[in-house]
CSV table of C-alpha atoms and ligand atoms in Angstrom, one decimal:
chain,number,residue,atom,x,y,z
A,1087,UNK,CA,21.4,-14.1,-11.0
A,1088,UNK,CA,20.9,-12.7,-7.4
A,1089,UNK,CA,17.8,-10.6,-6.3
A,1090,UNK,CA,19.4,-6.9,-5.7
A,1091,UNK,CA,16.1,-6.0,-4.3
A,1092,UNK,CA,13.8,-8.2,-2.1
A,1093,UNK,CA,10.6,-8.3,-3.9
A,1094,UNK,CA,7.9,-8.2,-0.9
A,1095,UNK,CA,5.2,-7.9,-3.6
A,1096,UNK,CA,1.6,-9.8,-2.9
A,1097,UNK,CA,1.6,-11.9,-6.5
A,1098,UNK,CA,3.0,-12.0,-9.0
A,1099,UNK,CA,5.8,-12.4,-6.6
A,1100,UNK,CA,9.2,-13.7,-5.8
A,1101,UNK,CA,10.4,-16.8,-7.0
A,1102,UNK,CA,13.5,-18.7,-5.9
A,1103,UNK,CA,16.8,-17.7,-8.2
A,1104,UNK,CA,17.2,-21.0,-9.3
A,1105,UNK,CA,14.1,-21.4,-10.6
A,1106,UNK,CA,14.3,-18.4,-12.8
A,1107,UNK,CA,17.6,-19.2,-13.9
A,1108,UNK,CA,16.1,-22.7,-14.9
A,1109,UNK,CA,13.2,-20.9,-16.9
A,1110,UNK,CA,15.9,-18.7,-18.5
A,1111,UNK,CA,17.6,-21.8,-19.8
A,1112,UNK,CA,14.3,-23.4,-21.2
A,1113,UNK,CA,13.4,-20.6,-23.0
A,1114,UNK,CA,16.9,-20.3,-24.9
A,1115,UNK,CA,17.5,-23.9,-25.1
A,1116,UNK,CA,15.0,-26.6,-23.9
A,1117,UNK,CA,16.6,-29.7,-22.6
A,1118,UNK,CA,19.8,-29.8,-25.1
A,1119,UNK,CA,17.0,-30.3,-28.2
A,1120,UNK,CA,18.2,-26.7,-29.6
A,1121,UNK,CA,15.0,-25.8,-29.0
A,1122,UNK,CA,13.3,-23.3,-26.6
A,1123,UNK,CA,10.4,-24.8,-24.5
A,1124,UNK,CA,8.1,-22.4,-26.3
A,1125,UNK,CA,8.6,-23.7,-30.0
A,1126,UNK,CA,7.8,-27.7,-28.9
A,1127,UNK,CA,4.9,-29.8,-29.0
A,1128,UNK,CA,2.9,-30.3,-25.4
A,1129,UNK,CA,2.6,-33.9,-26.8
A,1130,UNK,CA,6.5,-34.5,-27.2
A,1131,UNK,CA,8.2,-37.0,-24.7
A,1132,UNK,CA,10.0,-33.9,-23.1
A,1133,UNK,CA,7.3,-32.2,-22.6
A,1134,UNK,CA,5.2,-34.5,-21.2
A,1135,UNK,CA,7.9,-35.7,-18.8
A,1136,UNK,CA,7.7,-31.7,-17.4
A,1137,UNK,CA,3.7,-32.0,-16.8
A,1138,UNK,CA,3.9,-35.8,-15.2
A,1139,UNK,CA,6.7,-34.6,-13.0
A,1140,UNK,CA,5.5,-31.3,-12.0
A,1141,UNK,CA,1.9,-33.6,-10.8
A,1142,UNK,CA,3.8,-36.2,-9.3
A,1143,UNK,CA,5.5,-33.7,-7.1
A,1144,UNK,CA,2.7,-32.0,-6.5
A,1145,UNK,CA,1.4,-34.9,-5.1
A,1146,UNK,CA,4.3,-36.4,-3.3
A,1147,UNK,CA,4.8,-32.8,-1.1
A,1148,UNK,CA,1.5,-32.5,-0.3
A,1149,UNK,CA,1.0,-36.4,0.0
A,1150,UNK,CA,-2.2,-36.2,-1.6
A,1151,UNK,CA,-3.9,-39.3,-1.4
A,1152,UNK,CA,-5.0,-41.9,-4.3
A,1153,UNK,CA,-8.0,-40.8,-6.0
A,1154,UNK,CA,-7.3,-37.2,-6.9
A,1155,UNK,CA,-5.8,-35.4,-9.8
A,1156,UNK,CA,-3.5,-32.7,-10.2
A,1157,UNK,CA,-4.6,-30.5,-12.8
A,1158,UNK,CA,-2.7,-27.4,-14.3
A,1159,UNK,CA,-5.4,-25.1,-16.2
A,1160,UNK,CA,-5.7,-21.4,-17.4
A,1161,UNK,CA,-7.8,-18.9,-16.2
A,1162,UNK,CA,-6.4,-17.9,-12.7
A,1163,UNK,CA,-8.1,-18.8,-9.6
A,1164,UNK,CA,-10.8,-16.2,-10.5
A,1165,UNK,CA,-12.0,-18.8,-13.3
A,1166,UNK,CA,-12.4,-21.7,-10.5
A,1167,UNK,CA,-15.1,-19.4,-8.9
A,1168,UNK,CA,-17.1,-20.5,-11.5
A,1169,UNK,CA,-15.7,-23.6,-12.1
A,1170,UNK,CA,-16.0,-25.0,-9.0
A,1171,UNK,CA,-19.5,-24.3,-8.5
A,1172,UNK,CA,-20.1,-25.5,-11.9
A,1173,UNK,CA,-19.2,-29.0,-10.9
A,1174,UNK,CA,-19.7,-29.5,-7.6
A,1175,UNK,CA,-23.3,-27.4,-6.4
A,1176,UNK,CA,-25.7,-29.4,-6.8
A,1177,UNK,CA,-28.5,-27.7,-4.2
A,1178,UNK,CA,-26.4,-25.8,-2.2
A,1179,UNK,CA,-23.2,-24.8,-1.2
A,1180,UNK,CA,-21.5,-23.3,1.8
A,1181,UNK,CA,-19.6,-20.2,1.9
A,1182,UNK,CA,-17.6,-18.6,4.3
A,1183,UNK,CA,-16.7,-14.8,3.4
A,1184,UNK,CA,-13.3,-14.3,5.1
A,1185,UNK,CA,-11.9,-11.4,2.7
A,1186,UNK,CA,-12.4,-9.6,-0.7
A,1187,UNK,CA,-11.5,-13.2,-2.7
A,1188,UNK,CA,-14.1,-15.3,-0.8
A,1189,UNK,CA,-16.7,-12.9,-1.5
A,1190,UNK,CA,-16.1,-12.6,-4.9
A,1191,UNK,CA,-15.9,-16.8,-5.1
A,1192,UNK,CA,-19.3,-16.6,-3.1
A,1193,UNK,CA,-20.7,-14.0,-5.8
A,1194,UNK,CA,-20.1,-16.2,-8.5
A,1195,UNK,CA,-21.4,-18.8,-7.0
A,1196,UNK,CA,-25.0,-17.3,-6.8
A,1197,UNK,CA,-25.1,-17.6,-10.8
A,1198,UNK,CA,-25.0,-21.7,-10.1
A,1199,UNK,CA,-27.6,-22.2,-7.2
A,1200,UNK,CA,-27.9,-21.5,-3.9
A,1201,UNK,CA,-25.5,-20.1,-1.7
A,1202,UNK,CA,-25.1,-19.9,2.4
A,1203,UNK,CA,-22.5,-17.0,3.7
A,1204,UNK,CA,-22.2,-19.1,6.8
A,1205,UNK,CA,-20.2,-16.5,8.5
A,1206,UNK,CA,-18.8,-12.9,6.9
A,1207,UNK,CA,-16.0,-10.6,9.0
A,1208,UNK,CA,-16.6,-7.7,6.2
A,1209,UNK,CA,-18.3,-5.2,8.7
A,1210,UNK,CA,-14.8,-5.4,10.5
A,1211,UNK,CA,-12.9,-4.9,7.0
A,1212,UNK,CA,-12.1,-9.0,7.1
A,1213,UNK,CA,-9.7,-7.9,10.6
A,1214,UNK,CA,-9.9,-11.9,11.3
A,1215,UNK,CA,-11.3,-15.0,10.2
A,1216,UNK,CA,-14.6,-15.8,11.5
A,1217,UNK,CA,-14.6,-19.1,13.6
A,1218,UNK,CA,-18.2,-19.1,15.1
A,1219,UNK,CA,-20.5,-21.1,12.7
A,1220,UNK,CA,-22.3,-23.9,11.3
A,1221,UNK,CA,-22.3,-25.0,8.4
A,1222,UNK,CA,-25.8,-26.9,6.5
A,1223,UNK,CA,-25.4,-30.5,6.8
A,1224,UNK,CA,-27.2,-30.8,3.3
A,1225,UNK,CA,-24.4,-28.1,1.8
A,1226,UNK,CA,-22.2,-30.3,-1.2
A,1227,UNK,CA,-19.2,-28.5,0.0
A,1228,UNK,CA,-17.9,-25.7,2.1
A,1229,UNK,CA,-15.6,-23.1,0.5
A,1230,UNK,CA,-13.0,-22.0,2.5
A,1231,UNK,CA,-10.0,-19.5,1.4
A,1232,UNK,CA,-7.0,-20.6,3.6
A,1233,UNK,CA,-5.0,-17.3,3.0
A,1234,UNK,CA,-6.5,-14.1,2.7
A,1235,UNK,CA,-3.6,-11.8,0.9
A,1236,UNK,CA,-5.1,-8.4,0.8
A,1237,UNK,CA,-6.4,-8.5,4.6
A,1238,UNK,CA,-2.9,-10.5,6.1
A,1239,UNK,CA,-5.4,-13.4,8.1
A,1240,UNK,CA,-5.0,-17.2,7.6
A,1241,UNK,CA,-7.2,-20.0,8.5
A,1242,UNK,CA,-3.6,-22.4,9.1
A,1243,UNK,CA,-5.7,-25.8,9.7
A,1244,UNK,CA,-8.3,-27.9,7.9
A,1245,UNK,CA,-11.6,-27.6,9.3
A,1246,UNK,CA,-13.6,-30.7,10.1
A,1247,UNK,CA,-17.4,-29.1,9.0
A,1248,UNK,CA,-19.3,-32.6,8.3
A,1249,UNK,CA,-19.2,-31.9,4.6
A,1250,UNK,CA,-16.2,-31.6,2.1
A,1251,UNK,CA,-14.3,-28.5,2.1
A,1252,UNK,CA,-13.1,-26.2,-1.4
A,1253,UNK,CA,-10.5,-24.3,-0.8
A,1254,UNK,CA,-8.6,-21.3,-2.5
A,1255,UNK,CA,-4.7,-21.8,-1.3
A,1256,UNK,CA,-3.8,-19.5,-4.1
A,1257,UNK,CA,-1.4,-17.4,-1.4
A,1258,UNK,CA,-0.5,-20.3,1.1
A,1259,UNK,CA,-0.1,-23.5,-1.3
A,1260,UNK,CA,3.4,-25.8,-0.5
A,1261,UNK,CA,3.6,-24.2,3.2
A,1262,UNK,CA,1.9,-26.6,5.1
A,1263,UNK,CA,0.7,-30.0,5.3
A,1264,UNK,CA,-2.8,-30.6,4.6
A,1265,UNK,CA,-5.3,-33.2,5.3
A,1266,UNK,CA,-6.3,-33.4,1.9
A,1267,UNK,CA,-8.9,-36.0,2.5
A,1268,UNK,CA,-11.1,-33.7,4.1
A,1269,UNK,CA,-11.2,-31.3,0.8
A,1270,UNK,CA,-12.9,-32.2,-2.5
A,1271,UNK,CA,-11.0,-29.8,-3.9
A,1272,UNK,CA,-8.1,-27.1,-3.6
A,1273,UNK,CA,-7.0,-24.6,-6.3
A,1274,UNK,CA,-4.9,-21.7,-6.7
A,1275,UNK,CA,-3.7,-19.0,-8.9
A,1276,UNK,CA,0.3,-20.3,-9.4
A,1277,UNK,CA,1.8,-16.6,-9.0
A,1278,UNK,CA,2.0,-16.2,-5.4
A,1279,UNK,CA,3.5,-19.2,-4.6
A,1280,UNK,CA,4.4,-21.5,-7.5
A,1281,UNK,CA,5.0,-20.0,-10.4
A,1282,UNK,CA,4.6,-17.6,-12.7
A,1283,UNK,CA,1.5,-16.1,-13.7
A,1284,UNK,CA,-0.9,-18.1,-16.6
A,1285,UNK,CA,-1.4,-21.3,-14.6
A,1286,UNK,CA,-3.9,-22.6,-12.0
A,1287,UNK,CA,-3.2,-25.3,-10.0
A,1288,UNK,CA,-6.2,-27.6,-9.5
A,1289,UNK,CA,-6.0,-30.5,-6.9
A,1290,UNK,CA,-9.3,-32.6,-7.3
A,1291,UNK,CA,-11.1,-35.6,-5.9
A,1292,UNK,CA,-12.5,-37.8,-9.0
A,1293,UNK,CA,-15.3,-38.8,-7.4
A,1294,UNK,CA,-16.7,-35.5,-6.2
A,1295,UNK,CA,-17.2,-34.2,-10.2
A,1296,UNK,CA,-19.7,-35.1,-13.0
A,1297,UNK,CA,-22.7,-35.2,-10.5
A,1298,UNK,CA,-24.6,-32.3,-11.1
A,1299,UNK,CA,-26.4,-33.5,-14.5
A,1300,UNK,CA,-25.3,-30.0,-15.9
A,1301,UNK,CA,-24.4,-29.7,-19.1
A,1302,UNK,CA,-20.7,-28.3,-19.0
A,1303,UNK,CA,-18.6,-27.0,-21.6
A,1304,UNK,CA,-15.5,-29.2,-22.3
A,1305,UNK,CA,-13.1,-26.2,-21.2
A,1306,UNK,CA,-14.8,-25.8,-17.9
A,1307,UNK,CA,-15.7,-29.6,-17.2
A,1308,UNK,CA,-13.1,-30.9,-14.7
A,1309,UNK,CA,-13.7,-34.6,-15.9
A,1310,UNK,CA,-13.0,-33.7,-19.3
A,1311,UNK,CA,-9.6,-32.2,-17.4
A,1312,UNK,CA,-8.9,-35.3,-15.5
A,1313,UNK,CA,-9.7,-37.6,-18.4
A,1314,UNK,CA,-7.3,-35.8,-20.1
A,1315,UNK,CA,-4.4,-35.6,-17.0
A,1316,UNK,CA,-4.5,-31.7,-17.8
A,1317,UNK,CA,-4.0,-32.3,-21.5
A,1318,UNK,CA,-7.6,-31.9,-23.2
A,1319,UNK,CA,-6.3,-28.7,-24.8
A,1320,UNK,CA,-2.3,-27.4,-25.1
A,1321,UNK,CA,-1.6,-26.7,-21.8
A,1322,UNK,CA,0.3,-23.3,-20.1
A,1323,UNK,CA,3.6,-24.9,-20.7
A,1324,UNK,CA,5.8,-22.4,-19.5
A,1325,UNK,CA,4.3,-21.6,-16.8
A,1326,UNK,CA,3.7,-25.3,-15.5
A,1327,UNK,CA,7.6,-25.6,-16.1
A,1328,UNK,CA,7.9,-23.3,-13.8
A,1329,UNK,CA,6.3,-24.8,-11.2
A,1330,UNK,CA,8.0,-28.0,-11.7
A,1331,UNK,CA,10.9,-26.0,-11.1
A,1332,UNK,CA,9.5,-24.6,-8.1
A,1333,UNK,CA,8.4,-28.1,-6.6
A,1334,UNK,CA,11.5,-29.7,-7.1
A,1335,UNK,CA,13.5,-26.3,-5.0
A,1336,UNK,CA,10.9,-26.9,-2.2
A,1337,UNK,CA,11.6,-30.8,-1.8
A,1338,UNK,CA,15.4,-30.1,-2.0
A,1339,UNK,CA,15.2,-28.0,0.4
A,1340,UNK,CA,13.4,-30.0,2.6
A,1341,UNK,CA,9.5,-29.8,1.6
A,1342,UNK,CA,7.0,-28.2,3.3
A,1343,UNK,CA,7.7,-28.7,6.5
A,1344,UNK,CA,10.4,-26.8,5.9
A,1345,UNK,CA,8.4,-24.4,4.1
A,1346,UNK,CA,6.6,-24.0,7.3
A,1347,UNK,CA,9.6,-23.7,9.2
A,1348,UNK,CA,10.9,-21.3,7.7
A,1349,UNK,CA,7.4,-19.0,7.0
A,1350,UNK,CA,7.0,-19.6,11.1
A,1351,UNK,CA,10.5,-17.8,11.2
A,1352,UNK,CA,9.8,-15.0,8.7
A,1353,UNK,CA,6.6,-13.9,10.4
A,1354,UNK,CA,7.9,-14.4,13.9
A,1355,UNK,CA,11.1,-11.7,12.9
A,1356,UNK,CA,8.8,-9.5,11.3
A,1357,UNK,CA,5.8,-9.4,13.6
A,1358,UNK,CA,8.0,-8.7,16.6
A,1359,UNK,CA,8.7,-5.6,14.7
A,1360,UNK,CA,5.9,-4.1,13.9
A,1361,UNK,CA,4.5,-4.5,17.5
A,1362,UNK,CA,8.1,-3.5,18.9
A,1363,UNK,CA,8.4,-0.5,17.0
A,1364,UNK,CA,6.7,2.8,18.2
A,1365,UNK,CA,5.8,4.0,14.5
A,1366,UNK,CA,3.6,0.9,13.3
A,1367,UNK,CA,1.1,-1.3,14.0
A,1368,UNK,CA,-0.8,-4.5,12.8
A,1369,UNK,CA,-4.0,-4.6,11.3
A,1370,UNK,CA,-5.1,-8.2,11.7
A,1371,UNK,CA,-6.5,-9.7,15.0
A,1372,UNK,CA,-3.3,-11.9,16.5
A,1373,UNK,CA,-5.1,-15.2,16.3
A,1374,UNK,CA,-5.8,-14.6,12.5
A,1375,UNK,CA,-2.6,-13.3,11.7
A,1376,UNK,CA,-1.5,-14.5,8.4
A,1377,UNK,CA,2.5,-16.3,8.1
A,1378,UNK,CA,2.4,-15.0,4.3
A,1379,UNK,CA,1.2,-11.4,4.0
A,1380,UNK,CA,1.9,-9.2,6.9
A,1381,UNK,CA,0.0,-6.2,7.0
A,1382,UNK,CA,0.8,-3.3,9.3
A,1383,UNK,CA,0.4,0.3,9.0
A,1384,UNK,CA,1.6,3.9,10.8
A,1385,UNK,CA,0.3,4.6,13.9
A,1386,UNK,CA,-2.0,7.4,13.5
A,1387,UNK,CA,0.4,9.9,15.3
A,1388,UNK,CA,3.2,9.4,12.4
A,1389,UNK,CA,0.9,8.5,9.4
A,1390,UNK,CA,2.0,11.7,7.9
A,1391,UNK,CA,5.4,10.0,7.4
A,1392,UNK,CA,3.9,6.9,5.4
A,1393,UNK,CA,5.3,8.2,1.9
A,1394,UNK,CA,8.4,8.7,3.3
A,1395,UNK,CA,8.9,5.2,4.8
A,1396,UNK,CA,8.0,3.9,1.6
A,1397,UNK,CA,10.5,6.0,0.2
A,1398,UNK,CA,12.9,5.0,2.9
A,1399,UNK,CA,12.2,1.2,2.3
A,1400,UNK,CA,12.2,1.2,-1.3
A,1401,UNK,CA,15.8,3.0,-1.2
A,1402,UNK,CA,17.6,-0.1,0.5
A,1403,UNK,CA,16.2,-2.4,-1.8
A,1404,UNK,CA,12.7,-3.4,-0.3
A,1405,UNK,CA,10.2,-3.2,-3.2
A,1406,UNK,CA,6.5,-3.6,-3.7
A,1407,UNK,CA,5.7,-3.2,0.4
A,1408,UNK,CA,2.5,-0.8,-0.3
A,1409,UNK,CA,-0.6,-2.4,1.3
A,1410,UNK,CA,-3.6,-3.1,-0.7
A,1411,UNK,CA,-5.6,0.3,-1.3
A,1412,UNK,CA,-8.7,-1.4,1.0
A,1413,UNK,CA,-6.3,-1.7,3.9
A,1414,UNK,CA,-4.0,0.6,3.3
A,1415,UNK,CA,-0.7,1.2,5.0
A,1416,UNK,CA,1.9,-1.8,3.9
A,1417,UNK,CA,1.6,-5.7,3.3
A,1418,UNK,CA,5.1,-7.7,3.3
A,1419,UNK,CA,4.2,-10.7,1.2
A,1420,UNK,CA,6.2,-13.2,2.0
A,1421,UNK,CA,6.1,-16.7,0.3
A,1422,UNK,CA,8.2,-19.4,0.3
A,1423,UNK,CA,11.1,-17.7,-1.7
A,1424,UNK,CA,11.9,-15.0,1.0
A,1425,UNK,CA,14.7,-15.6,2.2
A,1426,UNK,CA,15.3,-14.5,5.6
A,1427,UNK,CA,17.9,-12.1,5.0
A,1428,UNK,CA,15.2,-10.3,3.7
A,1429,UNK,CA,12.8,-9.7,6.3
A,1430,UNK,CA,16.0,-9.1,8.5
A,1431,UNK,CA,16.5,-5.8,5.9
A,1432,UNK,CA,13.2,-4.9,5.9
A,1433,UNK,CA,13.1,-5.3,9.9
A,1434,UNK,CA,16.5,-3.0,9.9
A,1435,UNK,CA,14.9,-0.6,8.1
A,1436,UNK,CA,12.0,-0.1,10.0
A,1437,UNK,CA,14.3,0.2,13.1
A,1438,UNK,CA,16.7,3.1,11.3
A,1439,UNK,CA,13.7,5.2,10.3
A,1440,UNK,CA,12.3,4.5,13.7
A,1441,UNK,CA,15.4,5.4,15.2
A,1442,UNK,CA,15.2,9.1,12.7
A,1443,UNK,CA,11.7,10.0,13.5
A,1444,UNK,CA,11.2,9.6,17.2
A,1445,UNK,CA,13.8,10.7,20.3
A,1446,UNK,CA,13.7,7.6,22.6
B,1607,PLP,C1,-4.5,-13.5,-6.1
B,1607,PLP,C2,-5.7,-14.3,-5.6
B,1607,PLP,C3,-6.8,-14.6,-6.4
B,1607,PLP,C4,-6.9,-14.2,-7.8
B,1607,PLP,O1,-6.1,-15.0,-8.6
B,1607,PLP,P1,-6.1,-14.8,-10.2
B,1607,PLP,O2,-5.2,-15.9,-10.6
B,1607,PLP,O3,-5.6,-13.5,-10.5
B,1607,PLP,O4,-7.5,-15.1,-10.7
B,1607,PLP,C5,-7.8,-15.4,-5.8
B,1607,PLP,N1,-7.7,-15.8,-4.5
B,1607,PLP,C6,-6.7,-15.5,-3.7
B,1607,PLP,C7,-6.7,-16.0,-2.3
B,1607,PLP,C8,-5.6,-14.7,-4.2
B,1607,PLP,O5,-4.6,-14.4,-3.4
């Protein structure tokens, strides 16, 4: 299989060829057993080997110290809002509001205790990540969301805030190292990055749960998760195949600093673009601007021609580059499967058309 189209789309999104092709296979025939990786047991030997490996991985690429567990649970990210403050706020937590995602984390939070927005960019429509604030030294933990894909801005380091960072990396998982010490916990829906969708990835410090004395469901109780290694219930097995999938094409090709590499490379290409080019412009402050989701939109002399770009785009195989309808204009998502051959087409395309609408 080869991608005909290049699929700039913000999640589900693009995933390496290999891996699909190695999903294909699992579903038609699972490891020679003549079965497909849907009709097994999650307790079989073959499975298990799949969930082990994928968390091993996990934790090899983003050396993730002793002490933590990898978990791989339903629900999507959105399910963590709740989760996390669930197990971890015990008087108050810490949240900083840098896009629609953090607020909607922060929201949830309310229903658990009480919350601090230490620092909110939403009168500016989340342009940048705020950087000016302090944060409670009796806060349990800080929540922080690393990427913000709808708005294109990216917080690329871990903050040192005196207490123990949270943080959604549903959109920038696997593309940079991390001082995971610093975070009690880091989660992510699997789609943008990792997998397909129907898995959550969950990267916890033991230690930080089973604190609050609240009374937890099992489903939603990470130590019932951890006692379990991600087992307590049958597991998203396809999708966590998937990802192992995933994990294994990232440390082949040489793990995340590669990853980084190669996202540095991507955004470079394509930012030098849209400030080059006389029809477009970016939307998020420089400083902020995001390596994964780069949002630019017409200048407001040629916005009329915004359908036709689209148009333009979507006819030499550029698909899914609309922006989110709260920023509007286009967002090229680009995780670690873009290749760069495919910001180079989108790049040449935005030269042609520029080259068709404007008399240099
Ligand atoms: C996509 C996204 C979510 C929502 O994930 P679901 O798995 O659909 O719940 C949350 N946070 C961020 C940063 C995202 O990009």
């Amino acid at each position: 299989m080869t991608h005909k189209v290049y699929n700039f789309g913000a999640g589900p999104a693009m995933l390496p060829d290999e891996v699909v092709e190695a999903t294909a296979q699992a579903v038609r025939d699972f490891d020679g057993m003549g079965l497909s990786l849907m009709e097994i047991g999650h307790r079989t030997p073959q499975f298990k080997a799949v969930l082990a490996e994928a968390q091993s991985l996990m934790k090899e690429l983003l050396h993730v110290p002793e002490g933590y567990s990898v978990l791989f649970l339903g629900g999507g990210a959105r399910l963590q809002f709740d989760m996390i403050p669930m197990n971890l706020l015990r008087h108050k937590a810490a949240y900083l509001d840098s896009g629609h995602w953090a607020h909607q984390a922060m929201d949830e939070a309310r229903l658990w205790g009480e919350v601090v927005n230490v620092a909110s960019s939403a009168n500016d429509n989340y342009t940048y990540v705020p950087s000016q604030f302090s944060v409670p030294a009796d806060a349990d933990y800080l929540h922080i969301t690393t990427n913000n894909t709808i708005y294109g801005t990216e917080l690329r380091k871990d903050l040192d805030v005196g207490v123990p960072l949270v943080a959604d990396m549903s959109s920038d998982i696997l593309t940079r190292d991390i001082d995971v010490e610093r975070y009690d916990m880091i989660y992510g829906g699997a789609q943008k990055n990792l997998s397909m969708a129907g898995t959550t990835f969950v990267i916890v410090r033991n230690d930080a749960v089973g604190r609050t004395g609240r009374k937890l469901p099992a489903m939603l109780d990470y130590a019932v998760h951890i006692a379990h290694q991600s087992m307590y219930n049958t597991p998203p097995m396809l999708p966590i195949y998937t990802a192992l999938q995933t994990l294994r094409w990232v440390k082949a090709q040489g793990g995340v600093t590669e990853m980084e590499r190669r996202a540095k490379r991507r955004a470079a290409l394509l930012y030098a673009e849209v400030d080059r080019n006389k029809l477009f412009c970016g939307t998020a402050r420089r400083d902020d601007r995001s390596l994964m989701n780069i949002c630019f939109v017409m200048n407001k002399a040629y916005a009329h021609l915004a359908d036709d770009f689209a148009n333009f785009a979507a006819q030499r195989g550029i698909y899914a580059i609309k922006g989110h309808r709260s920023v509007g204009g286009f967002r090229a998502s680009c995780y670690n499967a873009m290749p760069i051959e495919g910001v180079q087409a989108l790049v040449d395309c935005m030269k042609e058309f520029e080259t068709l609408h404007i008399n240099n």
